[in-house]
XYZ file of C-alpha atoms in Angstrom:
632
model
C 13.154 -133.169 -74.725
C 13.427 -132.827 -78.328
C 17.092 -132.581 -79.840
C 16.654 -128.991 -80.944
C 15.391 -127.847 -77.742
C 18.261 -129.725 -75.782
C 20.807 -127.983 -78.258
C 19.313 -124.408 -77.663
C 19.529 -125.109 -74.000
C 23.007 -126.282 -74.012
C 24.258 -123.556 -76.255
C 22.576 -120.847 -73.916
C 24.464 -122.378 -71.089
C 27.746 -122.597 -72.896
C 27.511 -119.010 -74.225
C 26.413 -117.712 -70.853
C 22.883 -116.558 -72.125
C 20.347 -116.612 -69.428
C 16.840 -118.004 -70.531
C 14.244 -115.437 -70.214
C 12.472 -117.740 -67.598
C 15.499 -117.591 -65.363
C 15.949 -113.728 -65.410
C 15.788 -112.007 -61.977
C 12.159 -111.602 -60.915
C 12.795 -108.057 -59.869
C 13.510 -107.234 -63.539
C 10.161 -108.195 -64.857
C 9.022 -104.678 -65.253
C 12.091 -103.808 -67.258
C 11.446 -106.725 -69.520
C 7.721 -105.630 -69.788
C 8.760 -102.126 -71.071
C 11.221 -103.852 -73.507
C 8.620 -106.131 -74.924
C 5.775 -103.502 -75.225
C 8.244 -101.172 -76.894
C 9.189 -103.800 -79.411
C 5.556 -104.870 -79.955
C 4.127 -101.397 -80.647
C 7.256 -99.691 -82.222
C 7.969 -97.184 -79.633
C 11.506 -96.435 -78.694
C 12.044 -98.144 -75.322
C 13.619 -94.748 -73.832
C 10.421 -92.892 -74.816
C 8.160 -95.440 -73.222
C 10.388 -95.465 -69.911
C 10.405 -91.616 -69.816
C 6.773 -91.278 -70.280
C 6.091 -93.670 -67.692
C 8.714 -92.176 -65.229
C 6.913 -88.837 -65.575
C 3.485 -90.227 -64.865
C 4.160 -92.849 -62.005
C 8.006 -93.179 -61.496
C 7.263 -96.783 -62.867
C 5.191 -97.577 -59.768
C 2.185 -99.923 -59.946
C 0.499 -98.257 -56.748
C -1.293 -101.525 -56.002
C -3.625 -100.927 -58.773
C -5.139 -97.810 -57.211
C -5.909 -94.502 -59.034
C -3.900 -91.380 -58.961
C -5.024 -88.049 -58.086
C -6.360 -87.581 -61.705
C -7.863 -91.129 -61.985
C -4.781 -92.598 -63.634
C -3.929 -96.213 -63.110
C -0.702 -98.186 -63.274
C 2.883 -97.267 -64.580
C 1.582 -95.606 -67.641
C -1.244 -93.610 -65.925
C -4.142 -94.853 -68.021
C -7.055 -92.774 -66.881
C -10.460 -94.193 -65.887
C -12.407 -91.589 -63.751
C -15.708 -93.720 -64.049
C -14.114 -96.368 -61.930
C -11.843 -94.213 -59.878
C -14.997 -92.052 -58.827
C -12.773 -89.078 -58.001
C -15.764 -86.847 -57.507
C -16.254 -84.290 -54.841
C -15.608 -80.644 -54.744
C -12.759 -78.445 -53.255
C -12.542 -79.289 -49.589
C -16.164 -80.508 -49.327
C -15.465 -82.011 -45.757
C -14.406 -80.155 -42.621
C -15.652 -76.815 -40.870
C -12.673 -74.708 -41.589
C -13.173 -71.003 -42.218
C -10.670 -70.455 -45.206
C -10.336 -66.812 -44.429
C -9.902 -67.358 -40.664
C -10.119 -63.768 -39.759
C -12.311 -62.999 -36.694
C -12.721 -59.322 -37.640
C -15.032 -60.563 -40.408
C -18.128 -62.851 -40.659
C -17.317 -66.427 -40.967
C -16.907 -67.596 -44.520
C -18.774 -70.736 -45.512
C -18.628 -70.906 -49.426
C -20.995 -73.317 -51.036
C -19.204 -76.299 -52.856
C -19.255 -76.110 -56.705
C -21.152 -78.425 -58.861
C -19.886 -81.978 -59.546
C -17.362 -82.227 -62.265
C -18.379 -83.737 -65.682
C -16.506 -86.892 -66.677
C -14.167 -85.585 -69.546
C -12.879 -87.869 -72.351
C -9.272 -86.999 -71.486
C -9.926 -88.717 -68.095
C -10.816 -92.203 -69.847
C -7.769 -93.198 -71.918
C -8.218 -96.663 -70.652
C -11.066 -97.325 -73.142
C -8.742 -96.239 -76.142
C -6.101 -98.555 -74.744
C -8.488 -101.315 -74.459
C -9.682 -100.941 -78.128
C -6.078 -100.826 -79.248
C -4.792 -103.927 -77.418
C -7.991 -106.085 -77.061
C -7.172 -106.126 -73.135
C -10.163 -105.475 -70.739
C -10.139 -102.287 -68.936
C -9.954 -104.132 -65.646
C -6.733 -105.814 -66.619
C -5.169 -102.524 -67.994
C -5.895 -101.011 -64.683
C -4.681 -103.844 -62.329
C -1.973 -105.576 -64.422
C 1.183 -103.558 -64.686
C 2.486 -105.630 -67.762
C -0.880 -104.923 -69.572
C -0.894 -101.413 -68.508
C 2.391 -100.826 -70.085
C 1.278 -102.406 -73.424
C -1.753 -100.064 -73.331
C 0.475 -97.011 -72.713
C 2.647 -98.125 -75.679
C -0.176 -98.526 -77.899
C -1.570 -95.090 -77.065
C 1.735 -93.516 -77.862
C 2.035 -95.494 -81.143
C -1.429 -94.204 -82.039
C -0.540 -90.630 -81.367
C 2.692 -90.957 -83.308
C 0.795 -92.206 -86.432
C -1.917 -89.484 -86.120
C 0.837 -86.755 -86.481
C 2.285 -88.500 -89.436
C 5.559 -89.316 -87.937
C 7.489 -92.490 -88.614
C 10.645 -94.145 -87.409
C 12.206 -95.407 -84.149
C 14.379 -92.419 -83.560
C 13.365 -91.117 -80.116
C 14.029 -87.518 -81.186
C 11.072 -87.914 -83.595
C 8.516 -88.821 -80.821
C 8.197 -85.397 -79.225
C 4.684 -84.779 -80.416
C 3.351 -88.104 -79.389
C 4.901 -87.565 -75.837
C 3.363 -84.036 -75.733
C -0.029 -85.584 -76.631
C 0.266 -88.253 -74.021
C 0.442 -85.543 -71.255
C -3.246 -84.614 -72.072
C -2.681 -80.783 -72.193
C -4.905 -78.609 -74.135
C -2.380 -75.976 -74.724
C 1.144 -75.806 -76.361
C 2.997 -74.551 -73.270
C 1.800 -77.288 -70.915
C 2.161 -80.039 -73.548
C 5.725 -78.736 -74.148
C 6.556 -78.615 -70.480
C 5.482 -82.289 -70.015
C 7.393 -83.400 -73.140
C 10.531 -81.394 -72.150
C 10.541 -83.122 -68.802
C 10.285 -86.534 -70.409
C 13.230 -85.843 -72.638
C 15.300 -84.403 -70.032
C 14.783 -87.541 -67.942
C 15.907 -89.628 -71.130
C 19.133 -87.351 -71.411
C 19.945 -87.746 -67.782
C 18.904 -91.313 -67.125
C 17.345 -92.567 -63.971
C 17.052 -95.980 -62.151
C 15.154 -96.944 -58.985
C 13.292 -99.717 -57.223
C 9.590 -99.399 -57.593
C 6.853 -99.692 -54.796
C 6.502 -103.317 -55.535
C 10.343 -104.078 -55.575
C 10.965 -103.915 -59.398
C 14.352 -102.645 -60.403
C 13.947 -100.497 -63.576
C 16.592 -98.415 -65.364
C 16.403 -95.773 -68.217
C 19.999 -95.373 -69.365
C 21.100 -91.804 -70.044
C 20.718 -91.196 -73.691
C 21.617 -88.029 -75.604
C 18.543 -86.850 -77.562
C 17.512 -83.495 -79.182
C 13.892 -83.923 -79.828
C 12.030 -82.390 -82.910
C 9.969 -79.707 -81.091
C 8.484 -78.571 -84.221
C 6.078 -81.510 -84.045
C 4.129 -79.543 -81.275
C 2.470 -77.501 -84.027
C 0.868 -80.682 -85.428
C -1.201 -81.392 -82.364
C -3.775 -78.701 -82.983
C -3.450 -77.274 -79.464
C -4.311 -73.772 -78.521
C -1.400 -71.449 -78.245
C -0.666 -70.510 -74.488
C 1.146 -67.694 -72.971
C 2.671 -67.261 -69.498
C 2.093 -63.474 -69.576
C 0.939 -61.812 -66.360
C 2.175 -64.841 -64.371
C 4.769 -65.184 -61.680
C 6.526 -68.447 -62.666
C 10.050 -69.611 -63.690
C 10.867 -69.551 -67.421
C 11.194 -73.346 -67.507
C 7.386 -73.782 -66.464
C 4.507 -73.065 -68.673
C 1.906 -71.209 -66.555
C -1.435 -69.835 -67.363
C -3.161 -66.705 -65.812
C -6.771 -67.596 -64.732
C -7.537 -64.818 -62.340
C -9.524 -65.116 -59.231
C -12.080 -62.113 -59.175
C -11.698 -59.231 -56.777
C -15.165 -58.163 -56.870
C -17.702 -56.251 -54.674
C -20.721 -58.105 -53.525
C -24.010 -57.235 -51.747
C -24.218 -56.266 -48.161
C -20.643 -54.495 -48.123
C -19.123 -57.999 -48.814
C -16.465 -58.780 -51.471
C -14.462 -61.568 -52.637
C -12.496 -63.734 -53.138
C -9.122 -62.416 -51.810
C -7.623 -59.308 -50.330
C -5.395 -56.772 -51.999
C -2.007 -56.191 -50.457
C 1.432 -55.129 -51.241
C 3.667 -57.883 -50.111
C 6.598 -58.227 -49.536
C 6.871 -54.513 -48.931
C 3.927 -54.486 -46.586
C 4.550 -57.960 -44.948
C 7.165 -60.632 -45.504
C 5.981 -63.653 -47.065
C 7.161 -66.461 -44.652
C 5.437 -69.732 -45.843
C 4.452 -71.645 -48.851
C 1.459 -73.869 -48.085
C 0.897 -77.151 -49.874
C -2.581 -78.124 -50.337
C -4.460 -80.781 -52.480
C -7.716 -79.790 -54.104
C -10.072 -82.541 -53.171
C -11.624 -82.006 -56.600
C -10.891 -82.567 -60.113
C -9.102 -79.745 -62.276
C -12.015 -78.360 -64.210
C -14.404 -77.896 -61.352
C -11.595 -76.488 -59.143
C -10.830 -73.754 -61.825
C -14.572 -73.000 -61.935
C -14.799 -72.280 -58.047
C -11.540 -70.065 -57.891
C -13.185 -67.893 -60.466
C -16.356 -67.547 -58.346
C -16.175 -64.179 -56.514
C -18.284 -65.838 -53.666
C -15.883 -68.542 -53.249
C -12.291 -68.710 -51.880
C -8.847 -68.364 -53.383
C -5.256 -69.465 -53.560
C -2.312 -68.401 -55.619
C -1.603 -71.333 -57.943
C -3.335 -74.689 -59.129
C -1.210 -77.617 -60.331
C -2.677 -80.255 -62.732
C -1.948 -83.933 -61.799
C -1.628 -85.572 -65.294
C 1.009 -83.229 -66.829
C 1.922 -80.709 -64.042
C 0.329 -77.773 -65.748
C 0.272 -74.599 -63.543
C -2.400 -71.910 -63.521
C -2.036 -68.670 -61.308
C -5.013 -66.910 -59.809
C -3.924 -64.398 -57.415
C -0.670 -62.306 -57.315
C 1.919 -63.136 -54.815
C 1.605 -59.581 -53.543
C -2.001 -60.212 -52.536
C -3.490 -62.367 -49.834
C -5.468 -65.399 -50.760
C -8.135 -67.003 -48.456
C -6.742 -70.522 -48.476
C -5.320 -71.805 -45.282
C -7.859 -71.354 -42.602
C -5.626 -69.072 -40.563
C -5.567 -65.252 -41.272
C -2.052 -64.849 -39.734
C -0.681 -67.616 -42.053
C -2.821 -66.394 -45.008
C -1.311 -62.943 -44.792
C 2.161 -64.287 -44.621
C 1.954 -67.160 -47.346
C 1.405 -68.330 -50.779
C -0.797 -71.322 -51.412
C -0.382 -74.028 -54.012
C -3.354 -76.276 -54.660
C -2.433 -79.759 -56.135
C -5.012 -81.681 -58.016
C -5.507 -84.607 -55.532
C -7.738 -86.441 -52.919
C -6.070 -87.099 -49.534
C -9.393 -88.496 -48.428
C -9.362 -91.180 -50.965
C -5.724 -92.044 -50.470
C -4.858 -91.450 -54.014
C -1.209 -90.858 -55.291
C 0.490 -87.865 -56.848
C 2.147 -87.822 -60.258
C 5.782 -87.262 -60.908
C 4.788 -84.592 -63.443
C 2.934 -82.605 -60.705
C 5.777 -83.145 -58.106
C 8.265 -81.697 -60.657
C 6.295 -78.679 -61.691
C 5.584 -77.910 -57.997
C 9.204 -78.171 -57.085
C 10.184 -75.876 -59.731
C 7.592 -73.191 -58.879
C 8.530 -73.554 -55.052
C 12.238 -73.215 -55.761
C 11.448 -70.037 -57.843
C 9.244 -68.640 -55.153
C 11.397 -69.350 -52.309
C 14.451 -67.769 -54.025
C 12.372 -64.658 -54.835
C 10.998 -64.150 -51.374
C 13.917 -65.558 -49.340
C 11.909 -68.403 -47.954
C 14.110 -71.180 -46.522
C 13.631 -74.678 -48.018
C 12.670 -76.436 -44.878
C 9.501 -78.021 -43.193
C 9.256 -74.928 -40.948
C 8.429 -72.816 -43.965
C 7.381 -74.945 -46.623
C 4.355 -76.589 -44.711
C 1.209 -78.633 -45.588
C -2.232 -77.322 -44.983
C -2.305 -80.057 -42.336
C 0.598 -78.205 -40.613
C -1.433 -74.973 -40.211
C -2.817 -74.422 -36.603
C -6.326 -73.480 -35.638
C -6.610 -69.911 -34.787
C -8.706 -70.479 -31.453
C -9.552 -73.496 -29.433
C -13.010 -73.565 -31.212
C -11.492 -73.826 -34.779
C -8.601 -76.673 -34.227
C -11.050 -79.529 -34.903
C -12.274 -78.226 -38.119
C -8.901 -77.543 -39.817
C -8.057 -79.247 -43.024
C -5.604 -81.990 -43.123
C -4.426 -82.095 -46.796
C -2.207 -82.943 -48.733
C -2.392 -86.133 -46.402
C -0.103 -88.871 -45.428
C 0.609 -89.979 -49.160
C 2.272 -86.820 -50.103
C 5.999 -87.786 -50.526
C 7.745 -84.944 -48.716
C 11.082 -86.631 -49.092
C 10.974 -86.971 -52.758
C 9.462 -83.343 -52.955
C 12.530 -82.062 -51.148
C 14.885 -83.987 -53.097
C 13.449 -82.309 -56.218
C 13.830 -78.906 -54.446
C 17.554 -79.525 -53.972
C 17.058 -79.607 -50.139
C 17.243 -83.345 -49.057
C 16.707 -84.303 -45.527
C 20.119 -85.411 -44.190
C 21.461 -86.334 -40.934
C 23.430 -83.541 -39.190
C 24.422 -85.490 -36.167
C 22.627 -86.912 -33.279
C 22.485 -83.699 -31.300
C 19.099 -83.569 -29.404
C 16.879 -83.483 -32.550
C 15.461 -85.845 -35.022
C 14.252 -85.205 -38.672
C 11.429 -87.582 -39.428
C 12.478 -89.605 -42.601
C 10.998 -93.203 -42.942
C 11.616 -95.131 -46.232
C 8.387 -94.111 -48.232
C 8.172 -97.312 -50.276
C 8.211 -99.623 -47.262
C 6.603 -97.364 -44.676
C 2.958 -98.557 -45.014
C 0.832 -97.446 -41.826
C -2.410 -99.497 -41.519
C -4.784 -96.312 -41.992
C -8.493 -96.905 -42.407
C -11.307 -94.900 -43.829
C -9.861 -93.841 -47.251
C -13.133 -94.998 -49.254
C -15.379 -96.296 -46.570
C -15.533 -95.461 -42.870
C -13.777 -98.122 -40.755
C -12.397 -100.090 -43.770
C -8.684 -100.560 -44.320
C -7.016 -98.210 -46.742
C -5.069 -100.014 -49.553
C -1.378 -100.413 -48.163
C 0.845 -97.841 -49.859
C 4.057 -95.894 -48.989
C 3.615 -93.052 -46.649
C 5.525 -90.209 -45.165
C 3.812 -90.543 -41.839
C 5.259 -92.123 -38.613
C 2.944 -93.112 -35.861
C 3.524 -92.248 -32.176
C 2.778 -94.310 -29.136
C 2.631 -93.703 -25.497
C 5.123 -96.389 -24.799
C 7.997 -97.948 -26.508
C 5.580 -100.846 -27.506
C 3.636 -101.056 -30.893
C 0.667 -102.320 -28.924
C 0.551 -99.278 -26.610
C -2.254 -96.645 -27.171
C -1.611 -93.624 -29.408
C -1.283 -90.104 -27.919
C -4.094 -87.669 -27.188
C -4.997 -84.555 -28.971
C -7.295 -82.560 -26.944
C -7.992 -80.172 -30.040
C -8.836 -82.989 -32.438
C -10.486 -85.268 -29.712
C -11.931 -83.240 -26.971
C -13.459 -86.292 -25.211
C -10.024 -87.256 -24.233
C -9.796 -90.458 -26.245
C -6.582 -91.410 -27.799
C -5.830 -91.055 -31.598
C -6.756 -93.465 -34.190
C -5.614 -94.800 -37.500
C -8.455 -92.833 -39.333
C -6.802 -91.313 -42.435
C -7.821 -87.868 -41.410
C -6.738 -88.294 -37.787
C -3.288 -86.935 -37.069
C -3.579 -86.734 -33.212
C -0.479 -89.035 -33.022
C 1.321 -88.751 -36.233
C 4.481 -86.941 -37.520
C 5.437 -86.305 -41.099
C 8.542 -86.559 -43.057
C 10.989 -83.540 -42.708
C 9.486 -82.278 -39.542
C 11.854 -81.803 -36.669
C 11.249 -82.675 -32.993
C 13.252 -82.553 -29.873
C 14.369 -86.018 -28.496
C 12.894 -86.773 -25.095
C 14.306 -90.219 -24.552
C 15.764 -93.273 -26.225
C 15.400 -96.854 -25.294
C 16.800 -99.522 -27.648
C 15.032 -99.312 -31.019
C 12.679 -96.711 -29.790
C 12.858 -92.964 -29.727
C 10.609 -90.528 -27.924
C 9.959 -86.995 -28.866
C 8.063 -84.173 -27.174
C 4.613 -83.848 -28.898
C 1.665 -81.851 -27.737
C 2.868 -81.721 -24.034
C 3.517 -85.701 -24.198
C 6.201 -88.236 -24.831
C 5.510 -89.881 -28.281
C 7.497 -92.921 -28.961
C 8.138 -94.259 -32.490
C 9.929 -97.315 -33.759
C 13.497 -96.171 -34.938
C 15.787 -99.119 -35.221
C 19.421 -98.551 -36.474
C 19.075 -100.901 -39.634
C 15.764 -99.259 -40.662
C 15.515 -95.851 -39.130
C 12.354 -93.690 -39.408
C 14.310 -90.607 -38.449
C 17.758 -89.101 -38.909
C 19.643 -87.224 -36.234
C 19.748 -83.438 -36.178
C 21.079 -80.327 -34.512
C 19.647 -76.944 -34.047
C 17.707 -74.765 -31.393
C 14.940 -75.915 -28.933
C 12.475 -73.851 -26.984
C 11.602 -74.573 -23.300
C 9.613 -72.720 -20.554
C 11.760 -70.108 -18.676
C 12.967 -71.104 -15.263
C 10.129 -70.722 -12.851
C 7.189 -71.155 -15.256
C 5.389 -74.304 -14.822
C 3.478 -73.835 -18.049
C 3.459 -71.443 -20.957
C 0.610 -70.841 -23.552
C 0.808 -71.849 -27.070
C -0.986 -69.811 -29.847
C -2.241 -70.490 -33.303
C -1.455 -67.210 -34.542
C 1.152 -64.467 -33.737
C -0.945 -61.327 -33.018
C 0.162 -58.031 -31.445
C -0.722 -57.021 -28.040
C -3.933 -54.866 -27.579
C -1.985 -51.730 -27.116
C -0.617 -51.919 -30.584
C -3.908 -51.493 -32.380
C -4.950 -47.957 -33.679
C -8.292 -46.705 -32.233
C -10.458 -47.622 -35.439
C -9.234 -51.398 -35.241
C -10.651 -53.606 -32.702
C -7.803 -55.664 -31.005
C -7.607 -59.341 -31.912
C -8.051 -61.665 -28.942
C -4.801 -63.516 -27.879
C -6.402 -66.907 -27.368
C -4.176 -69.604 -26.357
C -5.069 -73.034 -27.612
C -6.038 -75.936 -25.483
C -2.556 -77.393 -25.143
C -0.162 -77.427 -22.242
C 3.586 -76.640 -22.910
C 5.169 -77.593 -19.416
C 8.463 -77.167 -17.887
C 11.050 -79.691 -18.818
C 9.555 -80.157 -22.292
C 11.521 -79.051 -25.322
C 10.447 -78.279 -28.984
C 12.239 -77.404 -32.115
C 12.586 -73.774 -33.028
C 11.137 -73.029 -36.679
C 11.630 -69.255 -36.857
C 11.187 -66.065 -34.951
C 8.395 -63.686 -35.948
C 7.192 -60.119 -35.274
C 3.728 -60.024 -34.068
C 1.421 -58.785 -36.910
C -2.296 -58.440 -37.947
C -3.352 -57.485 -41.414
C -6.599 -55.533 -41.055
C -8.425 -55.855 -44.453
C -12.147 -55.679 -43.979
C -13.073 -53.275 -46.907
C -13.065 -53.644 -50.696
C -10.995 -50.428 -50.928
C -7.348 -51.526 -50.163
C -6.411 -47.983 -49.213
C -8.142 -48.586 -45.935
C -6.120 -51.768 -45.285
C -3.612 -51.581 -42.424
C -0.635 -53.743 -41.157
C -0.745 -53.585 -37.305
C 2.652 -54.399 -35.756
C 3.206 -54.967 -32.064
C 6.043 -55.133 -29.662
C 5.457 -58.799 -28.825
C 7.870 -61.300 -30.456
C 6.826 -64.864 -31.102
C 8.721 -68.254 -31.752
C 7.395 -70.722 -34.060
C 7.660 -74.431 -32.620
C 6.980 -77.809 -34.020
C 4.622 -78.488 -31.108
C 2.622 -81.297 -32.667
C 1.576 -82.351 -36.109
C 0.894 -78.569 -36.662
C 3.233 -75.587 -36.160
C 2.284 -73.310 -33.112
C 3.593 -70.077 -31.595
C 4.842 -69.035 -28.275
C 5.524 -65.565 -26.726
C 9.372 -65.192 -26.986
C 9.235 -63.707 -23.289
C 7.728 -67.018 -21.885
C 10.677 -69.269 -23.013
C 14.334 -69.777 -23.387
C 15.956 -70.797 -26.555
C 18.881 -73.355 -26.323
C 21.091 -75.510 -28.479
C 19.420 -78.750 -29.181
C 22.256 -80.523 -27.306
C 21.771 -78.526 -24.137
C 20.587 -80.387 -21.149
């Protein structure tokens, strides 16, 4: 060893300076951010803030996001991600789900063109000299690519200096928005994160910290980006969220048909009880084209992945054709998030935050409780009749982070005591079920964090999965296919405890005991207390329903009564299911273009919503008893 090197090493040891090579391995990403910020002249806080809003600093195993973004900096490469497809182009669900009208089978829209904003990886490659492959797969190079883009955007608006406050315009440009409102929403969230500070452990075990720093950004830079002016006029959104009004057409069509939603007067005519979380299974521009097609279907809001931009299409007072179950449609608001459950893609922090702001606003306005009995996924909506169960959609899928989402909603899932209920809550980062079929049938999906917990027929990981006669009418057990939730529970859902054996907990699920691994040191659920539903004494079984419709006597003469069709499941004596809410029986008759003819039919029958399986279902209140969850 040369004398100078010996002296430097000794000096470092004496002064307590840790050589870079000896710094903790779990801080490598922190060092990568620091180095990239210095190399390209970007304030480190800005680089960290932008990355957090895109990916929460995760690497996501080099797989693309819902908008074709890769790595911590969300460099987009739609050609490689191949996130094509159209809105729900798989499945046989009738989105309207109303038996009084002909089945609705909308044609999928045209494939989406590959837009330049979805190819930022090429610009990053040109700026850094790094291949697009390495920019996608190597987190360090990905961070360098993102820093280079930010520096380029800063130069283009003529701003100089290393003061974070002077980087507002570059940050707004990075989000990719085409309008001032959306660009500002993204930049405001980035700078709010910088001011608040945040630290976490990433999906690959890296410890990253953004120290809280007081910054008042120069928002006048937004005018230098050449974006179109936006307005939230006519939208129903919180003030802190830029929304755009892109109406779904209410239009008469040939053959006494009309589309693509129904006029109503909610909540005066009917209470809004649910908010339904969907993903689009299509890219943003194509999905917007489809919702503006009067022959297609509709939903209230769309949310864009890259920057969290929100578009509203249907007023909350009106009924969108979105959930495949007319009872749920008539009592819900639907939010479509740009994403691909089928491909196993991940969702951006920007979109989670916009969605949480919107849901908090809607929940407060319509008095909707912030829990998983009322804030449901499309995959939690039941089939209307036995014939429709199998074709129901299953988005947003097992990679939507319900725990993080409810943290953002201000309603985190916490233990309330081990009193007969459990709330499913695995550790998202380390819970990686071995799903198959994300890209090709039968092939393993890329391992990634999930909110799903798998159920078995016995307290043994090698035992078979449960059976779902609605999804698998041949009687075969569930599988690990990404779309098969025959034997799967999701974070935030509550179930009644049936039995406990060591590290395993059994819950009641579709008329069976479903066992899941639940060790004390790494639990997949937390204890809870509430109310459970069980058959009345003397009843061997009670029917379960996919909709809470009135009895036949409640319908006026001009409206044909809707069939009370029990689903193909068995709810037997001795079983218990968690109570979600009590509901009055209702049917919204809306079969004509003139809303003056629409009628809300209310019956005397009362229903109780229960968490019967992966999906919610309903039972006649007269068939069951309601007990405290700790009752035996």
